[in-house]
Tab-separated table of C-alpha atoms in Angstrom:
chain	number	residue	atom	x	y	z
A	11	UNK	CA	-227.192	192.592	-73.835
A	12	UNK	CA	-228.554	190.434	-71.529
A	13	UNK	CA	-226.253	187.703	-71.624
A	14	UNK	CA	-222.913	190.187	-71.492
A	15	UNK	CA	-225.137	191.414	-68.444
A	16	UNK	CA	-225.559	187.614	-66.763
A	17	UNK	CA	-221.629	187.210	-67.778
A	18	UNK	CA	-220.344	190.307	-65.668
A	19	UNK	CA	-222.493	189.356	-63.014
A	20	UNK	CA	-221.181	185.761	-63.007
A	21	UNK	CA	-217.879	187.461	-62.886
A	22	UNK	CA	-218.210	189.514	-60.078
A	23	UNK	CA	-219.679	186.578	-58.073
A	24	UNK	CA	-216.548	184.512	-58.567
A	25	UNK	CA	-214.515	187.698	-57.827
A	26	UNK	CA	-216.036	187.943	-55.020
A	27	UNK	CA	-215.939	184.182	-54.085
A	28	UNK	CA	-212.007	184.266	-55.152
A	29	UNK	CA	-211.902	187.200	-52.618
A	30	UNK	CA	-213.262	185.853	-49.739
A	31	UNK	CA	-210.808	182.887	-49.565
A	32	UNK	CA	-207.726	184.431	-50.557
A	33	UNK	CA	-206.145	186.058	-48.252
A	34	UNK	CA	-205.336	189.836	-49.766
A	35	UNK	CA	-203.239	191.419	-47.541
A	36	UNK	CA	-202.473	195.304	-47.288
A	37	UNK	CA	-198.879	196.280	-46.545
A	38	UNK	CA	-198.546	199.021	-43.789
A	39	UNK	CA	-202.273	199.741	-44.814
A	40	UNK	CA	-201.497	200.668	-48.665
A	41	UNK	CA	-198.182	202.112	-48.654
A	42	UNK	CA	-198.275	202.780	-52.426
A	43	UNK	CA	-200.941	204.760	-52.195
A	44	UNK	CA	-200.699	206.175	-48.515
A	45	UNK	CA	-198.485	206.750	-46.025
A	46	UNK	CA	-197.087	203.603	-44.414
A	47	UNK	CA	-198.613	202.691	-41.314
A	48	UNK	CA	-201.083	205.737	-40.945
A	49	UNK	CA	-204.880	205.298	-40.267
A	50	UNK	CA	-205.242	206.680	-43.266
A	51	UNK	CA	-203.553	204.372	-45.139
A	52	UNK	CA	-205.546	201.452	-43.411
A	53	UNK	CA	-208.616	203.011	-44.460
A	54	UNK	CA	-207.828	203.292	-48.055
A	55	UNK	CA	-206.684	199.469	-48.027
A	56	UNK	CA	-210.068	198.620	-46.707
A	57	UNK	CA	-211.839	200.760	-49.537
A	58	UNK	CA	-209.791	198.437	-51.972
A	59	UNK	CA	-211.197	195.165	-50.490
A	60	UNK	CA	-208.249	193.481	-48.219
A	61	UNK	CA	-209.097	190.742	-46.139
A	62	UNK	CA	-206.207	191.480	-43.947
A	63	UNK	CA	-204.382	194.842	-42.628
A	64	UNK	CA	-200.537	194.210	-42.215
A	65	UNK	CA	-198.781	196.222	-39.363
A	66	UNK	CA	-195.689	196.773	-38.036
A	67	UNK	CA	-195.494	197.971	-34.475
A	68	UNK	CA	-192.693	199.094	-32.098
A	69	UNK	CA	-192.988	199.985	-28.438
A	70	UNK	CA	-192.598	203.444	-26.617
A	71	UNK	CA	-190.888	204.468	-23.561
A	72	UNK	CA	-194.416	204.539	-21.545
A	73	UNK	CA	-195.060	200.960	-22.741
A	74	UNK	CA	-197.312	202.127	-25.789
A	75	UNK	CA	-197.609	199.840	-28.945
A	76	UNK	CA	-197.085	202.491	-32.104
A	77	UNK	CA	-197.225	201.712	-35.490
A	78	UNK	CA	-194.076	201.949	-37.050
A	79	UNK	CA	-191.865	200.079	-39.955
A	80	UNK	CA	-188.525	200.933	-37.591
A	81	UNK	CA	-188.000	201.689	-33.707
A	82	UNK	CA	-187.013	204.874	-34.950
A	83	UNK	CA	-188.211	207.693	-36.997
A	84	UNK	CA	-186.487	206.780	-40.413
A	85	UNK	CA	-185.010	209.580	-42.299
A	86	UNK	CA	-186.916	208.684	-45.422
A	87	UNK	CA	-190.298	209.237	-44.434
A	88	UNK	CA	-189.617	211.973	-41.523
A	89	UNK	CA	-189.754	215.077	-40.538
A	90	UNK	CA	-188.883	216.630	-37.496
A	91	UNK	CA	-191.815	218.249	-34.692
A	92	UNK	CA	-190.496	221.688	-36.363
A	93	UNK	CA	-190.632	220.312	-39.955
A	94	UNK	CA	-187.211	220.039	-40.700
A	95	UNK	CA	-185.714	216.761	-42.552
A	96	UNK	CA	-183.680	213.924	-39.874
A	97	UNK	CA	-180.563	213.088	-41.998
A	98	UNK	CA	-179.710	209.586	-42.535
A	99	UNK	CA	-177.278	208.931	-39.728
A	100	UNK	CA	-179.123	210.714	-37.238
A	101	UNK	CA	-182.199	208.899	-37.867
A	102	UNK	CA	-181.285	205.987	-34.822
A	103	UNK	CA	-181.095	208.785	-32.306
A	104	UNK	CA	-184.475	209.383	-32.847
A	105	UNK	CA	-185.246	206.170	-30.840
A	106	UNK	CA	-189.104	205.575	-30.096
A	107	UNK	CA	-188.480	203.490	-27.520
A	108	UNK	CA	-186.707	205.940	-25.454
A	109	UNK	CA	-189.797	208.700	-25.838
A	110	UNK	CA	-193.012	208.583	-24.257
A	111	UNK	CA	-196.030	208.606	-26.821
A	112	UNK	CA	-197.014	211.993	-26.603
A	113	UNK	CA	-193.345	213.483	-28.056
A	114	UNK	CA	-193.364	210.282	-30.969
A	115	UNK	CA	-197.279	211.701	-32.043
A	116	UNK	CA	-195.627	215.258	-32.964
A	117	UNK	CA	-193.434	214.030	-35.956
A	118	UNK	CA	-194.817	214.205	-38.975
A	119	UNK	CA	-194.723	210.947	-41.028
A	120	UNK	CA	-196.817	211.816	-44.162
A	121	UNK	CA	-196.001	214.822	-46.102
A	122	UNK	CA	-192.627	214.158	-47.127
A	123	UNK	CA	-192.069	213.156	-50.513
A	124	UNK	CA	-191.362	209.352	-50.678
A	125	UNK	CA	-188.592	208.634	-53.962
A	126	UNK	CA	-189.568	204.755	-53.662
A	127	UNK	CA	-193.485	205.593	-53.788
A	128	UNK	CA	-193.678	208.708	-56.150
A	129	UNK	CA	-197.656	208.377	-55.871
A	130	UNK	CA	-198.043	208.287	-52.681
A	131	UNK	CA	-200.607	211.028	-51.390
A	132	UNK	CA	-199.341	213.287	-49.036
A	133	UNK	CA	-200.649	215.150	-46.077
A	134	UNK	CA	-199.424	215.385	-42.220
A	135	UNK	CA	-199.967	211.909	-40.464
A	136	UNK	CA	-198.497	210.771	-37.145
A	137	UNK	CA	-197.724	207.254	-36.155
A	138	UNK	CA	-200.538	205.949	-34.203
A	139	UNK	CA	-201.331	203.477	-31.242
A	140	UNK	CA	-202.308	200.106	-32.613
A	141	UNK	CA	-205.555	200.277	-30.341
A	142	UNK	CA	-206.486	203.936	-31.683
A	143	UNK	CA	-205.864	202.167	-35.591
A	144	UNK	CA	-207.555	199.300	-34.717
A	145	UNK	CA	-211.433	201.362	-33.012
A	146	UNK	CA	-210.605	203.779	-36.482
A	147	UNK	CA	-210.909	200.411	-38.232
A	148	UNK	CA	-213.983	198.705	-36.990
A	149	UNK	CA	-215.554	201.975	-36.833
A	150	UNK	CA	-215.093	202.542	-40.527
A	151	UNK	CA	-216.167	198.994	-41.213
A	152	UNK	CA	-218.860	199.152	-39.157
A	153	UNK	CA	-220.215	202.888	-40.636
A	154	UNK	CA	-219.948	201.585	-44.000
A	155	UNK	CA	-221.393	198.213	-43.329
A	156	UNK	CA	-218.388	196.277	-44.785
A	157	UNK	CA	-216.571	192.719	-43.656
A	158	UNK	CA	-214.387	193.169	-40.637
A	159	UNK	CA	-211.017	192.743	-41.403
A	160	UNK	CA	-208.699	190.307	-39.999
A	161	UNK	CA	-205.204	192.026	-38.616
A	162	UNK	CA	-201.632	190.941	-39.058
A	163	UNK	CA	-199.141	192.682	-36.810
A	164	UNK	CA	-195.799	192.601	-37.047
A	165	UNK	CA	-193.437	192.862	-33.782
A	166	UNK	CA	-190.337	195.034	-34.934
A	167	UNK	CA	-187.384	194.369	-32.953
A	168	UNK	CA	-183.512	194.979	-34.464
A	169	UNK	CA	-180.959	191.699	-33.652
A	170	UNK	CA	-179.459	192.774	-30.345
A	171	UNK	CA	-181.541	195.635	-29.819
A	172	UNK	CA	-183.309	194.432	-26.368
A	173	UNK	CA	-183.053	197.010	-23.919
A	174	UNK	CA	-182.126	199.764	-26.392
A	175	UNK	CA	-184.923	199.793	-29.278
A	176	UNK	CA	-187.102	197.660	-27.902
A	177	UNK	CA	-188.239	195.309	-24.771
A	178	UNK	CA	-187.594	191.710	-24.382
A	179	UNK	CA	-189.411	189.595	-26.716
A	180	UNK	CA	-191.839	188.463	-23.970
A	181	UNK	CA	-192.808	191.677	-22.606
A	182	UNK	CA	-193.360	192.926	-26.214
A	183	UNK	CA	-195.355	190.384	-27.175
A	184	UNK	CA	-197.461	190.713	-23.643
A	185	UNK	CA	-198.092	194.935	-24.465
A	186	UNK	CA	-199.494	193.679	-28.097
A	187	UNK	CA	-201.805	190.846	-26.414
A	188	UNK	CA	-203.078	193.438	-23.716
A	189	UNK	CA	-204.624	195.644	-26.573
A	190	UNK	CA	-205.613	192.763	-28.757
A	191	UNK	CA	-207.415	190.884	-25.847
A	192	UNK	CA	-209.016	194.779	-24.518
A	193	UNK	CA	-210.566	195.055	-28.500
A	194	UNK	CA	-211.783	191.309	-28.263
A	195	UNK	CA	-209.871	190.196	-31.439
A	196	UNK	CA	-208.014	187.123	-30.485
A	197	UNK	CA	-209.653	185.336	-33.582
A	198	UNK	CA	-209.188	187.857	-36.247
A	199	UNK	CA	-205.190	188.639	-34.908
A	200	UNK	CA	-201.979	187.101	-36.351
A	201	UNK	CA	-198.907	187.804	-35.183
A	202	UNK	CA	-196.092	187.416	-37.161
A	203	UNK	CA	-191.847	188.455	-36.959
A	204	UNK	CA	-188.625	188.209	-38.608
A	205	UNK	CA	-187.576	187.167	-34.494
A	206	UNK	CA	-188.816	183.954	-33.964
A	207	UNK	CA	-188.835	184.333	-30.132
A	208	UNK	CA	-191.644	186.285	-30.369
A	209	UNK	CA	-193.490	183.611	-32.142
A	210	UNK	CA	-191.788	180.961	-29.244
A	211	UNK	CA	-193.061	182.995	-26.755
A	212	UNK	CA	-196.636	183.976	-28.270
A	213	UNK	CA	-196.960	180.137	-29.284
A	214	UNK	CA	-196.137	179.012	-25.221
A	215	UNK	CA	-198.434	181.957	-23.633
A	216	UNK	CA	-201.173	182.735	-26.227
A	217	UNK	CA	-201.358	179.017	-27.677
A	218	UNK	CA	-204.498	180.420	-29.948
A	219	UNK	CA	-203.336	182.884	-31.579
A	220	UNK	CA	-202.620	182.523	-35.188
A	221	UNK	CA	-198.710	182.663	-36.350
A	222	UNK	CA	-196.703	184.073	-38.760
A	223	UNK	CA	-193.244	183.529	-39.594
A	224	UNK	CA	-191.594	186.025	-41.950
A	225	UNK	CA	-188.809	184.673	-44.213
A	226	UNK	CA	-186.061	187.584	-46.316
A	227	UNK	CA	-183.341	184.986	-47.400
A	228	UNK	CA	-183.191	181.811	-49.318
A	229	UNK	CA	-182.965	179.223	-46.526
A	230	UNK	CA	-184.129	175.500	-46.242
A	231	UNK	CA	-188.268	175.129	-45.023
A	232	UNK	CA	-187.953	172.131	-42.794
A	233	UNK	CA	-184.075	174.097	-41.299
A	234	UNK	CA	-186.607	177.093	-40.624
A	235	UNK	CA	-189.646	175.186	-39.385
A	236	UNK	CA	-187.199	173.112	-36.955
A	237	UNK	CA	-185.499	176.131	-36.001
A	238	UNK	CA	-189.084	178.033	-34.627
A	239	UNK	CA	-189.840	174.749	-32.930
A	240	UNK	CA	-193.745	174.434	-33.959
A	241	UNK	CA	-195.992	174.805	-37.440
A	242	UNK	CA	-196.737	178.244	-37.612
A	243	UNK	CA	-200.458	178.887	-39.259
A	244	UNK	CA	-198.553	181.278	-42.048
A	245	UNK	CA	-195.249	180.965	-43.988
A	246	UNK	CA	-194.660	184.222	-45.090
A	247	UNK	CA	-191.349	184.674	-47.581
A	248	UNK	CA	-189.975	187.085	-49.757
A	249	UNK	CA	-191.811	186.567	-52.901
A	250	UNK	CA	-189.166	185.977	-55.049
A	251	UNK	CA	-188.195	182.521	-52.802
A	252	UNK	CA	-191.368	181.179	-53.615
A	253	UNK	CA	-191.798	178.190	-56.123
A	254	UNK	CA	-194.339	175.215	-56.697
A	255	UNK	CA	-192.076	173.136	-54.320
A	256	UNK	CA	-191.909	175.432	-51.908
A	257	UNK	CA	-195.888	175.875	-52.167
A	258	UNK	CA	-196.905	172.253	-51.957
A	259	UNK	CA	-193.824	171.301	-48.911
A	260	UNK	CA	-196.018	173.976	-47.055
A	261	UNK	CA	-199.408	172.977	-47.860
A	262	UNK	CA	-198.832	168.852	-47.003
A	263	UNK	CA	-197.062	170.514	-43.512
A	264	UNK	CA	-200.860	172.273	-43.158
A	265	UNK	CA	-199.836	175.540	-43.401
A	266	UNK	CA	-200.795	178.832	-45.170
A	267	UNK	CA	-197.969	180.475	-47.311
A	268	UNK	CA	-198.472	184.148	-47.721
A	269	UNK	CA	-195.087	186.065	-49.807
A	270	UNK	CA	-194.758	189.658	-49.832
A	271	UNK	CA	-194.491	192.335	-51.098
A	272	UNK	CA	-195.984	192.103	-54.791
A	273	UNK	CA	-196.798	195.055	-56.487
A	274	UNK	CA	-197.107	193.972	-60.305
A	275	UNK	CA	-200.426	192.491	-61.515
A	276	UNK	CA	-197.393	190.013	-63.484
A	277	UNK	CA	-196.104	188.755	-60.549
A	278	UNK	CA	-199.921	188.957	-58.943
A	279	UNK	CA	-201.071	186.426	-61.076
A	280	UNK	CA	-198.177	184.152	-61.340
A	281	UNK	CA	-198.363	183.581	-57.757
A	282	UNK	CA	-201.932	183.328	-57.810
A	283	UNK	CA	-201.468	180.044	-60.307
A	284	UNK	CA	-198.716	178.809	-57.668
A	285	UNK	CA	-201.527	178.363	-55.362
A	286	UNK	CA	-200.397	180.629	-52.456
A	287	UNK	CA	-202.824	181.059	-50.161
A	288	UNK	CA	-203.049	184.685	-49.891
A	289	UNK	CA	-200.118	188.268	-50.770
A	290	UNK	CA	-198.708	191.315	-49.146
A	291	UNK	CA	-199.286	194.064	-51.786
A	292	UNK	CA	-198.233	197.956	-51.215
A	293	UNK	CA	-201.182	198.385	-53.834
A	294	UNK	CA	-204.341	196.603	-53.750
A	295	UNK	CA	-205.869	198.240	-56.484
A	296	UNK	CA	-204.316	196.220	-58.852
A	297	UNK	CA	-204.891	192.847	-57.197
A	298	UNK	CA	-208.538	192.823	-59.340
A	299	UNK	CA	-206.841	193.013	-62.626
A	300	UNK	CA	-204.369	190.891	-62.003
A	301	UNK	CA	-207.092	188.076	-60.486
A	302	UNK	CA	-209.405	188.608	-64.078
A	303	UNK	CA	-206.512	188.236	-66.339
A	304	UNK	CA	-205.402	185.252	-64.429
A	305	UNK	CA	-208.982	183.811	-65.356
């Protein structure tokens, strides 16, 4: 008995030793669990033990920074101030950018029944401000005496969309810094996009602040890194682009590679014997199993 006893303990010290230098990252909080972006759903991530909360944010007509996957209310996930559905190709008129904050908070973005995330639990949520998630947070942290999480937050902006969806790269990038620098959490912030001049512009203005470039199609590492113009501190791809190769050509360029979104223990632990340096995961409960039956 006491040996088994000195085994799980050894266990849970490398668990937790594994934990704190891989980079676990919760997508839209725990979006298999909760509702996507919700404070909620960045809560329940924490419970699970992420190192790092992934957000995607959009910008409102008053020049708020909301949490939100689109720069509209997506038909999927949505229902109307009155509770009624938004159809599918009415979903873009519900534009976030062109209301002021106040009119975006009185959708309801949790209690409709997601078909891609059956287990979802449901309940009324709004989208909130990043700096409203972000004191919810370090409160919670804080109140339950846990590790302060780091925070990766994604700028949203559609190809062409400037002036319609969303501001110019700069000025979106300049609304996110105001409420990162105002919550003193320049060292625990990455920012990372699909739109690489909001990475050029962070990397010229905010020179500090940690990078991340997010990668969907199969395209060449060096094409992309030339492309951005700099070494970003993450290299985050779709996880079914990632290989050995593509793991060691961004580990001798110095740079983290983080896929998303894995939500199998399988695929868990096969990346985890790649050597990535960290995963996006809509469910962070099963990133423990998948870690102890990679060992």
């Amino acid at each position: 008995m006491k040996k088994q006893i000195l085994t799980l303990a050894a266990m849970f010290i490398a668990i937790q030793t594994f934990a704190q230098k891989f980079d676990l990252q919760g997508q839209r909080g725990a979006r298999g669990l909760m509702p996507e972006n919700t404070i909620p759903g960045m809560i329940k991530a924490i419970e699970f033990g992420v190192n790092t909360l992934v957000m995607n944010t959009v910008i409102s007509k008053d020049k708020q920074v909301v949490l939100s996957q689109e720069p509209y209310f997506n038909a999927e996930i949505s229902l109307k101030p009155d509770g009624k559905a938004i159809s599918l190709k009415d979903q873009k008129k519900y534009n976030i950018y062109k209301m002021n904050y106040e009119e975006v908070k009185k959708f309801d973005v949790g209690s409709k029944i997601h078909n891609r995330y059956p287990g979802q639990q449901k309940f009324s949520a709004y989208k909130p401000l990043l700096g409203e998630t972000i004191d919810s947070v370090e409160a919670y942290v804080k109140l339950n005496r846990l590790q302060k999480p780091n925070y990766s937050i994604e700028t949203k902006l559609i190809p062409k969309g400037d002036g319609e969806f969303q501001p110019e790269p700069g000025e979106f990038v300049d609304l996110i810094m105001e409420v990162v620098k105002s919550k003193k959490l320049e060292k625990r912030v990455t920012i990372q996009s699909f739109d690489i001049r909001t990475l050029q512009y962070l990397h010229e203005h905010y020179p500090k602040i940690k990078t991340g470039l997010l990668i969907d199609e199969k395209e060449n590492f060096e094409n992309n890194i030339q492309e951005l113009g700099f070494n970003p501190t993450v290299y985050s791809p779709y996880s079914v682009l990632v290989g050995k190769s593509l793991v060691d050509r961004c580990h001798d360029a110095g740079i983290k590679i983080i896929p998303w979104t894995i939500n199998s223990t399988k695929e868990m632990k096969y990346l985890i014997g790649l050597g990535v340096d960290g995963l996006v995961t809509d469910y962070p409960n099963l990133f423990k199993a998948a870690y102890l039956t990679e060992k």
